[in-house]
Amino acid sequence: MLRKTVLETICLLFILLFVYTAVSKLLDYENFRVVIGQSPLLTRFAPVLAIVVPLAEILIALLLVIPRYRRLGLYASFAMMVLFTTYIIVLVTLSERIPCSCGGVISRMTWKQHLYFNIGFVLLALLGMWLHTKQPSDPPRQTKLVHA
């Protein structure tokens, strides 16, 4: 029961995160597109990423909502958060000017806060994947003795 509750909570947190950030990016689409266009790593891909990233976030949220696709949603959440975290690490390490293309209140975080936040969600995704694949132990079978 606890395993299911923790798993549901993790999925809900990712659903809220991805829907919130996707909607924030889409509502302020022009700014999002311009900001990712200023990124030294993403300039070339900005027009495509401005659409793909929020749509991917919504798709992942939908996968997490549908129990049949929840495992795929957890793996996709993990992949997305690893990509975002890697992007932050590379930018902080290699770039002097670091534009933030995140949506909503998340864009107000410092880069260090972003990094901790993302690492926390990477760990949550790992826990969710583990909980989803961990099967509850089957009760031990009782063997009936048959007398001849």
PDB file of C-alpha atoms in Angstrom, residues 66-130:
ATOM      1  CA  ILE A  66      -2.686   6.525 -17.903  1.00  0.00           C
ATOM      2  CA  PRO A  67      -1.781   3.507 -15.743  1.00  0.00           C
ATOM      3  CA  ARG A  68      -1.001   1.332 -18.761  1.00  0.00           C
ATOM      4  CA  TYR A  69       1.701   3.785 -19.893  1.00  0.00           C
ATOM      5  CA  ARG A  70       2.965   4.864 -16.477  1.00  0.00           C
ATOM      6  CA  ARG A  71       6.246   2.918 -16.734  1.00  0.00           C
ATOM      7  CA  LEU A  72       7.023   4.600 -20.056  1.00  0.00           C
ATOM      8  CA  GLY A  73       6.086   7.952 -18.501  1.00  0.00           C
ATOM      9  CA  LEU A  74       8.486   7.370 -15.605  1.00  0.00           C
ATOM     10  CA  TYR A  75      11.310   6.463 -17.976  1.00  0.00           C
ATOM     11  CA  ALA A  76      10.530   9.518 -20.112  1.00  0.00           C
ATOM     12  CA  SER A  77      10.436  11.708 -16.978  1.00  0.00           C
ATOM     13  CA  PHE A  78      13.832  10.391 -15.970  1.00  0.00           C
ATOM     14  CA  ALA A  79      15.248  11.011 -19.452  1.00  0.00           C
ATOM     15  CA  MET A  80      13.809  14.535 -19.633  1.00  0.00           C
ATOM     16  CA  MET A  81      15.141  15.484 -16.209  1.00  0.00           C
ATOM     17  CA  VAL A  82      18.580  14.029 -17.004  1.00  0.00           C
ATOM     18  CA  LEU A  83      18.625  16.093 -20.217  1.00  0.00           C
ATOM     19  CA  PHE A  84      17.594  19.275 -18.389  1.00  0.00           C
ATOM     20  CA  THR A  85      20.145  18.618 -15.623  1.00  0.00           C
ATOM     21  CA  THR A  86      22.939  17.892 -18.099  1.00  0.00           C
ATOM     22  CA  TYR A  87      22.063  21.060 -19.997  1.00  0.00           C
ATOM     23  CA  ILE A  88      22.334  23.101 -16.779  1.00  0.00           C
ATOM     24  CA  ILE A  89      25.679  21.533 -15.866  1.00  0.00           C
ATOM     25  CA  VAL A  90      27.106  22.174 -19.344  1.00  0.00           C
ATOM     26  CA  LEU A  91      25.854  25.769 -19.422  1.00  0.00           C
ATOM     27  CA  VAL A  92      27.117  26.601 -15.955  1.00  0.00           C
ATOM     28  CA  THR A  93      30.470  25.017 -16.753  1.00  0.00           C
ATOM     29  CA  LEU A  94      31.074  26.363 -20.255  1.00  0.00           C
ATOM     30  CA  SER A  95      29.051  29.516 -20.747  1.00  0.00           C
ATOM     31  CA  GLU A  96      29.526  33.029 -19.431  1.00  0.00           C
ATOM     32  CA  ARG A  97      25.983  34.135 -20.215  1.00  0.00           C
ATOM     33  CA  ILE A  98      23.283  31.700 -19.189  1.00  0.00           C
ATOM     34  CA  PRO A  99      19.747  32.402 -20.398  1.00  0.00           C
ATOM     35  CA  CYS A 100      16.931  30.669 -18.521  1.00  0.00           C
ATOM     36  CA  SER A 101      14.168  29.289 -20.687  1.00  0.00           C
ATOM     37  CA  CYS A 102      12.195  27.646 -17.895  1.00  0.00           C
ATOM     38  CA  GLY A 103       8.571  28.447 -17.342  1.00  0.00           C
ATOM     39  CA  GLY A 104       6.783  30.114 -14.449  1.00  0.00           C
ATOM     40  CA  VAL A 105       8.248  30.378 -10.952  1.00  0.00           C
ATOM     41  CA  ILE A 106      10.955  27.865 -11.829  1.00  0.00           C
ATOM     42  CA  SER A 107      12.574  30.572 -13.973  1.00  0.00           C
ATOM     43  CA  ARG A 108      13.134  32.583 -10.781  1.00  0.00           C
ATOM     44  CA  MET A 109      15.463  29.948  -9.298  1.00  0.00           C
ATOM     45  CA  THR A 110      19.209  30.430  -9.228  1.00  0.00           C
ATOM     46  CA  TRP A 111      21.229  27.963 -11.303  1.00  0.00           C
ATOM     47  CA  LYS A 112      22.334  26.189  -8.137  1.00  0.00           C
ATOM     48  CA  GLN A 113      18.688  25.865  -7.027  1.00  0.00           C
ATOM     49  CA  HIS A 114      17.798  24.617 -10.523  1.00  0.00           C
ATOM     50  CA  LEU A 115      20.478  21.992 -10.302  1.00  0.00           C
ATOM     51  CA  TYR A 116      19.343  20.730  -6.886  1.00  0.00           C
ATOM     52  CA  PHE A 117      15.704  20.804  -7.972  1.00  0.00           C
ATOM     53  CA  ASN A 118      16.478  18.783 -11.102  1.00  0.00           C
ATOM     54  CA  ILE A 119      18.676  16.298  -9.256  1.00  0.00           C
ATOM     55  CA  GLY A 120      15.823  15.820  -6.777  1.00  0.00           C
ATOM     56  CA  PHE A 121      13.437  15.042  -9.622  1.00  0.00           C
ATOM     57  CA  VAL A 122      15.969  12.713 -11.274  1.00  0.00           C
ATOM     58  CA  LEU A 123      16.115  10.795  -7.981  1.00  0.00           C
ATOM     59  CA  LEU A 124      12.309  10.795  -7.746  1.00  0.00           C
ATOM     60  CA  ALA A 125      12.105   9.353 -11.256  1.00  0.00           C
ATOM     61  CA  LEU A 126      14.586   6.632 -10.331  1.00  0.00           C
ATOM     62  CA  LEU A 127      12.583   5.801  -7.218  1.00  0.00           C
ATOM     63  CA  GLY A 128       9.375   5.767  -9.255  1.00  0.00           C
ATOM     64  CA  MET A 129      10.893   3.449 -11.870  1.00  0.00           C
ATOM     65  CA  TRP A 130      12.135   1.120  -9.129  1.00  0.00           C
TER      66      TRP A 130
END
